[in-house]
XYZ file of C-alpha atoms in Angstrom:
365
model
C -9.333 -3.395 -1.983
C -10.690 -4.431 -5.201
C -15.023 -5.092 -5.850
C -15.697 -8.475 -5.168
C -18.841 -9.773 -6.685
C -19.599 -13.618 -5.630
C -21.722 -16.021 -6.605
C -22.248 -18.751 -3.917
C -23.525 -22.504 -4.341
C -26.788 -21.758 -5.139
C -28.783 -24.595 -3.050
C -30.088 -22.435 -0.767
C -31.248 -19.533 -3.273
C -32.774 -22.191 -5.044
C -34.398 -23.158 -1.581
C -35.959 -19.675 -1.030
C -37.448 -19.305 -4.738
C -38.957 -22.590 -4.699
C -40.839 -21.774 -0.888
C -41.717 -18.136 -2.776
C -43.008 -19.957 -5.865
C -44.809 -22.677 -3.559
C -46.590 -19.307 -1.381
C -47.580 -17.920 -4.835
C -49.280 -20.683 -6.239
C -51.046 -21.805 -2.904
C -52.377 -17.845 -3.403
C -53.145 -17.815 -6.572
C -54.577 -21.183 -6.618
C -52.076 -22.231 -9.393
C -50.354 -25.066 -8.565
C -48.477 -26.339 -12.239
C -44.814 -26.510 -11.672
C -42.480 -25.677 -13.873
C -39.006 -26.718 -12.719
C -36.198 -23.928 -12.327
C -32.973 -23.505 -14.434
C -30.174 -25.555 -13.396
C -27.705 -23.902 -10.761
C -23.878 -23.492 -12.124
C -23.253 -26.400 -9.218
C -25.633 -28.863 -10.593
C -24.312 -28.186 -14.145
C -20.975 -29.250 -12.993
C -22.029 -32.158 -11.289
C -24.374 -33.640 -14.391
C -20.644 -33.191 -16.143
C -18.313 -34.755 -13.886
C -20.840 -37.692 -13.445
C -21.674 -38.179 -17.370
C -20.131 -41.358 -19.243
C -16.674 -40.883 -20.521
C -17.397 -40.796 -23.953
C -14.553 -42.696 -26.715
C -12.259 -40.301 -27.907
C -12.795 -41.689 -32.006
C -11.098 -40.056 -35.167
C -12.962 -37.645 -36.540
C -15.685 -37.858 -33.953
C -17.472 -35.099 -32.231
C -19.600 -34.060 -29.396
C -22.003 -31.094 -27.770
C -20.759 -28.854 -24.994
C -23.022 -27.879 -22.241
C -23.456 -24.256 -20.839
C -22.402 -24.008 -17.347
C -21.996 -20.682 -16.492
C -24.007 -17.603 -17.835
C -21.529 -15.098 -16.908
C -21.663 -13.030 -20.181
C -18.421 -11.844 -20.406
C -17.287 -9.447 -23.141
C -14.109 -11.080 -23.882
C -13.564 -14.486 -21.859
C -10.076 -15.450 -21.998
C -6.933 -17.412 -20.984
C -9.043 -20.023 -18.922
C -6.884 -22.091 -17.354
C -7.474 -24.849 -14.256
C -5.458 -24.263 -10.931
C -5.100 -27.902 -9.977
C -4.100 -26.914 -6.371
C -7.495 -25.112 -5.661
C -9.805 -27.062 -8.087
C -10.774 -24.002 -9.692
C -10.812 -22.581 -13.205
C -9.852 -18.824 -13.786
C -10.221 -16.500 -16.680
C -9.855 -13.077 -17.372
C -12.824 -10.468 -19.300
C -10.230 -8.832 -20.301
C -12.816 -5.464 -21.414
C -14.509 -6.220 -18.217
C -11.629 -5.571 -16.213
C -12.170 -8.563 -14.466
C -10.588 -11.868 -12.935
C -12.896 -14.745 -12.908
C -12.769 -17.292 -10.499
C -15.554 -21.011 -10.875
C -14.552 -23.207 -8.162
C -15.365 -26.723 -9.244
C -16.070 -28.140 -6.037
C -19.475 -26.139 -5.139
C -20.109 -23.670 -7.854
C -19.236 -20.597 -6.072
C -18.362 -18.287 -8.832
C -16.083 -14.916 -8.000
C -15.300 -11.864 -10.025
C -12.630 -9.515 -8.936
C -12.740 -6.469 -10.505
C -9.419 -4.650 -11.814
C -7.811 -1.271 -12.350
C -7.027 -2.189 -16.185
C -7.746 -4.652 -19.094
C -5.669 -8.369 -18.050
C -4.757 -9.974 -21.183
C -3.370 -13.241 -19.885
C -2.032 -14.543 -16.977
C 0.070 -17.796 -15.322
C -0.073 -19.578 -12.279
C 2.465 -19.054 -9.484
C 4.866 -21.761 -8.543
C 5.128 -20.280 -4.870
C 3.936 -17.234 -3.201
C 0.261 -15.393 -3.514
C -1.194 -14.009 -6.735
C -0.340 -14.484 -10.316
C 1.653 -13.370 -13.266
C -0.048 -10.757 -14.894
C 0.049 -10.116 -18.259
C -1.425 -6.747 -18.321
C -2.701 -4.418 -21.155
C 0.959 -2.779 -20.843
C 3.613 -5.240 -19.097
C 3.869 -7.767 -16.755
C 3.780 -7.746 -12.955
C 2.707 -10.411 -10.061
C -0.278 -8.710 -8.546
C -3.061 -10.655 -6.385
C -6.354 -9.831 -7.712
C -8.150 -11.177 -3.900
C -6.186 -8.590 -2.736
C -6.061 -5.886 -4.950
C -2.037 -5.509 -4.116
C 1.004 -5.109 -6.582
C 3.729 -7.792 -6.075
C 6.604 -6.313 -7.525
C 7.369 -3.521 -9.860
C 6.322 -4.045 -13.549
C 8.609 -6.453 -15.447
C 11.833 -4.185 -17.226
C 12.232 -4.404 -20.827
C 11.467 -2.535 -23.780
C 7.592 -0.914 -24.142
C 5.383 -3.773 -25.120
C 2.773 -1.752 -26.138
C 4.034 1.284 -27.511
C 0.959 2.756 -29.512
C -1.264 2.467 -26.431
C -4.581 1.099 -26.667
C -6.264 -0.327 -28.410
C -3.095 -2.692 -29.169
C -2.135 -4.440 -26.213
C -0.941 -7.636 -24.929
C -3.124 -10.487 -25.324
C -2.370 -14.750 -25.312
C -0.139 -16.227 -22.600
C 1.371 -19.121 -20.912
C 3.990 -20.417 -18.667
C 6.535 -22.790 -20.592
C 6.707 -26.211 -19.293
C 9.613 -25.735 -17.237
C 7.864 -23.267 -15.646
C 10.665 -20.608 -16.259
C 9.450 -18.112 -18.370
C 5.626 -16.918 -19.486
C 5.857 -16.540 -22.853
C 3.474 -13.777 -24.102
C 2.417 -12.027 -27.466
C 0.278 -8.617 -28.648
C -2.701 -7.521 -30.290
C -2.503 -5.421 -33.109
C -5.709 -3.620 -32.332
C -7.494 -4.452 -35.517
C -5.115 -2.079 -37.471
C -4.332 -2.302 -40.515
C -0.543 -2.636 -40.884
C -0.058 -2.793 -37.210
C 2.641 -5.567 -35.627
C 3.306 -6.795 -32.336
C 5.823 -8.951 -30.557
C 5.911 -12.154 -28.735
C 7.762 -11.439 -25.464
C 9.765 -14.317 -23.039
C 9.363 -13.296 -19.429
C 11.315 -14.179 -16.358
C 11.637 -13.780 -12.861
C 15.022 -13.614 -10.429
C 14.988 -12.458 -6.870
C 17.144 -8.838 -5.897
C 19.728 -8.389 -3.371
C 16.920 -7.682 -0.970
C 14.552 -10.691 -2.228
C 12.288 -8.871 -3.686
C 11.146 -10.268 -6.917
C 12.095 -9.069 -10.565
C 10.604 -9.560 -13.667
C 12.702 -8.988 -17.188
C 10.827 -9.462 -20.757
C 12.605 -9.352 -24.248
C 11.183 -10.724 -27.739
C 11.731 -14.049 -29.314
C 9.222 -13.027 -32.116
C 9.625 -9.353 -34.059
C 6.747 -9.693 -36.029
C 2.848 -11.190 -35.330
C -0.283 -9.464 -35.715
C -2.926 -11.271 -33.477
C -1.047 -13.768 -30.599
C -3.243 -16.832 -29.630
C -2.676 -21.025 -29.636
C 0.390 -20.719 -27.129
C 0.624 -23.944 -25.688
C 3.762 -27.011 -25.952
C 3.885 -30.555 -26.903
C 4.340 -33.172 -23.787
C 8.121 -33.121 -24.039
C 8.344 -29.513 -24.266
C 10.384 -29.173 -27.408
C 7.487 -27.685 -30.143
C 5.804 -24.870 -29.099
C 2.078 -23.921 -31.093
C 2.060 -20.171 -31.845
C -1.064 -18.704 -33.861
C -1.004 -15.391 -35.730
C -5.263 -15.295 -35.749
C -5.836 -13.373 -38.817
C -3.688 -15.476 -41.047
C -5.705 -18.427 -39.763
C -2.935 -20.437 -39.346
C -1.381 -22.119 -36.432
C 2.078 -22.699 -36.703
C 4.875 -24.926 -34.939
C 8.192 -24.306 -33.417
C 11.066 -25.966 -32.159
C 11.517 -24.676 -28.525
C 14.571 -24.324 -26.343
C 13.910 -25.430 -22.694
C 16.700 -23.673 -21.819
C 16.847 -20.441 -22.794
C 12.972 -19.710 -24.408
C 14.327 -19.459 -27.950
C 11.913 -20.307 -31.042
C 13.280 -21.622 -34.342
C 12.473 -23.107 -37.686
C 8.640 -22.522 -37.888
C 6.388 -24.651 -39.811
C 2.751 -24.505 -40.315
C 0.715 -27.291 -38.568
C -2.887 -25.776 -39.693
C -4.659 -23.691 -41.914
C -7.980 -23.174 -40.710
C -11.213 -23.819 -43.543
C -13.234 -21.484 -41.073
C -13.265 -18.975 -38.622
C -9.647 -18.285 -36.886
C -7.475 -19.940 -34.065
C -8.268 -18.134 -31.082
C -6.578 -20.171 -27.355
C -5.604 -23.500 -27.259
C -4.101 -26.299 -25.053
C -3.221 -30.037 -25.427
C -4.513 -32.851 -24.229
C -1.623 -35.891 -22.736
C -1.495 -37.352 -26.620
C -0.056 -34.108 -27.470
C -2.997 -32.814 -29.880
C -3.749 -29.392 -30.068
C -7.471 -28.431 -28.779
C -8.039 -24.923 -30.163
C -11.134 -22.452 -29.511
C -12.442 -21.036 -33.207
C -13.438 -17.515 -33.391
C -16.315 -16.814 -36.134
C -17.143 -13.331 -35.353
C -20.721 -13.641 -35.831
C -21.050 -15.846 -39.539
C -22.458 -19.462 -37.362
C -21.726 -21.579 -34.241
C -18.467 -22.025 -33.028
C -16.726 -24.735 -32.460
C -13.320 -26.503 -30.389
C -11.411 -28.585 -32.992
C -8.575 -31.116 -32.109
C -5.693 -30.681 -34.354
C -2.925 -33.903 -34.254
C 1.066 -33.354 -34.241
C 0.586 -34.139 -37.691
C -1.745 -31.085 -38.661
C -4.982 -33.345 -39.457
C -8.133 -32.171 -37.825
C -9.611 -34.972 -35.304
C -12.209 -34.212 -33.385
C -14.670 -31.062 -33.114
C -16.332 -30.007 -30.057
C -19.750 -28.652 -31.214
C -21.554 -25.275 -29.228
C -25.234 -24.576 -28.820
C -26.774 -21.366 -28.618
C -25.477 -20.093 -31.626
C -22.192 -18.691 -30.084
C -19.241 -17.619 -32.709
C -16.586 -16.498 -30.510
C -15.094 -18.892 -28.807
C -11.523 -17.715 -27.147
C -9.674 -20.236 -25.132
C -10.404 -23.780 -23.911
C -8.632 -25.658 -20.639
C -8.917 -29.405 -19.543
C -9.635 -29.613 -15.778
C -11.374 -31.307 -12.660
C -9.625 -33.644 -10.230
C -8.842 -36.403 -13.554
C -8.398 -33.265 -15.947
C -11.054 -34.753 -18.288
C -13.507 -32.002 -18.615
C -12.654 -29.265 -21.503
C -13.763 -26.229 -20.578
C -14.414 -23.086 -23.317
C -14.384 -19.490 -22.974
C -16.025 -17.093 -25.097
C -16.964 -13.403 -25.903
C -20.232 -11.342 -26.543
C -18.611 -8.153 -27.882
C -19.693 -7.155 -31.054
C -22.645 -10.234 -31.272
C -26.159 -9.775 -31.978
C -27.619 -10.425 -28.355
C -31.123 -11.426 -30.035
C -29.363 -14.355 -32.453
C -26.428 -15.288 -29.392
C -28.698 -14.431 -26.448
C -25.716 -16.714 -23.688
C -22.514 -14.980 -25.747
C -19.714 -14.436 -22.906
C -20.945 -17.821 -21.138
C -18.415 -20.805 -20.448
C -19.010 -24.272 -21.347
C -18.085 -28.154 -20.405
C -17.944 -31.516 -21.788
C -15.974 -34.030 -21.175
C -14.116 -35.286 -24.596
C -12.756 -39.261 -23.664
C -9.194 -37.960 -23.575
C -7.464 -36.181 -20.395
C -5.361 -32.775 -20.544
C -1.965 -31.672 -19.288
C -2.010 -29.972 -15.288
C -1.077 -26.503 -16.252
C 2.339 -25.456 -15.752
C 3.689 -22.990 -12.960
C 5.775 -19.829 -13.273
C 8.562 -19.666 -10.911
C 12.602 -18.361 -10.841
C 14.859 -18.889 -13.788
């Protein structure tokens, strides 16, 4: 069984401090208050009860800090509109993160190695896992492997520190499609895998991968336009996100084009929003606050989604709540100066005036 580390609505811990802080004052004779930090649960609700602001070209607005969970590498959040939660994975943490959006509670499973990305089930318990190595459905409340990891050639070949690393199911819910990480070496390339799942003779449930791209050196930005046929593909240390014609039916990417060069920093995870603009996380490695910018069909940038406390690696963003209107960001503290990005690893909020896309499911073929 896998650690479990939980985080509960905090009403009541918040109850207990303020009678301890109440019995110190009446003894000390001090009796100045000073109010406490906000829980994760009342962050959420000052968000979902804020004005919808108007979504205006080339506007912007502030995110708020919700959760100071410090990961080392936040990434993939998505929202599970079934549960009303938003996972992500700290992918050097080993861990599966869990912020349920009705009461706060906050979970962390931990993990036996680094998950890169991962996809929502269409039916049955746990998730698609996109692992440091392959791909298997494995149920992280559990700790228990699904099925057998996915066949197909060795996706990560050279061992760590390449790996696997962006994700997400297509929109017909078919196939997870699924890039590497070069592992910061120079020269290195990775693939972009399809993955997809049939049941055996005996039900059980198998996973095949193959690639649809030979050559990328950082995957990140995989997300589709509303009708399914472009798919957004970034290669991070080109700064450029690119644009593909996608084939519903078989998972097949053609005749690239580039929708955006970035002026700074590099495209880390995206998503779109129901307009079909690309929302996309910028990674700055350290060189000045980060930033979520909102990149049109057309390739224009839109709309920028400022960060406080100095945090420069941002790594994915999500839309969710019960209206999907709130844009949620990941981020990372590896490698930061903890004195100049003190909340690095934390995940923000803020709703934007413009609603997101329920996230799609991963199911047969």
């Amino acid at each position: 069984m896998p650690c479990t580390t939980t985080t509960t609505t905090t009403s009541k811990l918040s109850l207990c401090c303020l009678h301890f802080y109440l019995l110190l004052s009446y003894t000390t004779g001090a009796f100045a208050f000073s109010p406490m930090s906000p829980t994760t649960s009342q962050n959420l609700e000052r968000i979902f009860e804020s004005p919808t602001p108007t979504f205006e070209r080339n506007g912007s607005i502030s995110a708020k800090r919700i959760l100071d969970c410090h990961n080392s590498l936040g990434e993939c959040i998505i929202y599970d509109d079934k549960t009303n939660r938003v996972l992500w994975t700290n992918i050097y943490g080993k861990e599966f993160h869990s912020l349920n959006l009705s009461n706060g509670d906050h979970v962390v499973r931990k993990l036996p190695k680094l998950l890169c990305s991962f996809g929502l089930r269409d039916d049955g318990p746990g998730y698609l896992f996109a692992w440091e190595d392959g791909f298997q459905i494995y149920d992280p409340d559990t700790g228990i492997e699904l099925n057998k990891m996915s066949k197909g050639e060795n996706v990560n070949p050279h061992g760590l520190p390449t790996r696997l690393n962006d994700g997400r199911c297509d929109p017909t819910g078919k196939r997870f499609i699924c890039g590497g990480y070069y592992g910061d070496i120079e020269g290195m390339y990775v693939k972009v895998y399809k993955v997809e799942m049939t049941k055996g003779e005996n039900g059980e449930l198998l996973l095949t991968h193959e690639p649809v791209v030979d050559q990328i050196q950082v995957t990140n930005s995989i997300c589709w336009s509303p009708d399914g046929k472009i798919q957004y593909l970034a290669d991070s240390p080109t700064a450029t996100i690119f644009k593909n014609d996608y084939d519903p039916e078989n998972g097949v990417l053609s005749n690239r084009q580039v929708l955006r060069k970035l002026d700074v920093g590099v495209p880390d995870g995206s998503c779109n929003d129901i307009e079909g603009n690309v929302w996309t996380a910028v990674w700055r490695s350290g060189v000045g606050e980060s930033f979520v910018q909102c990149t049109s069909p057309s390739g224009d940038c839109i709309y920028t989604v400022n960060l406080p406390d100095n945090t420069s690696q941002l790594t994915c963003c999500c839309f969710g709540g019960p209206d999907l209107d709130v844009l949620f960001v990941s981020s990372a503290k590896v490698s930061t100066d903890s004195e100049k990005e003190p909340f690095a690893g934390s995940v923000y909020a803020v709703k934007v005036g413009v609603k997101g896309r329920t996230e799609s499911r991963f199911g047969l073929s």
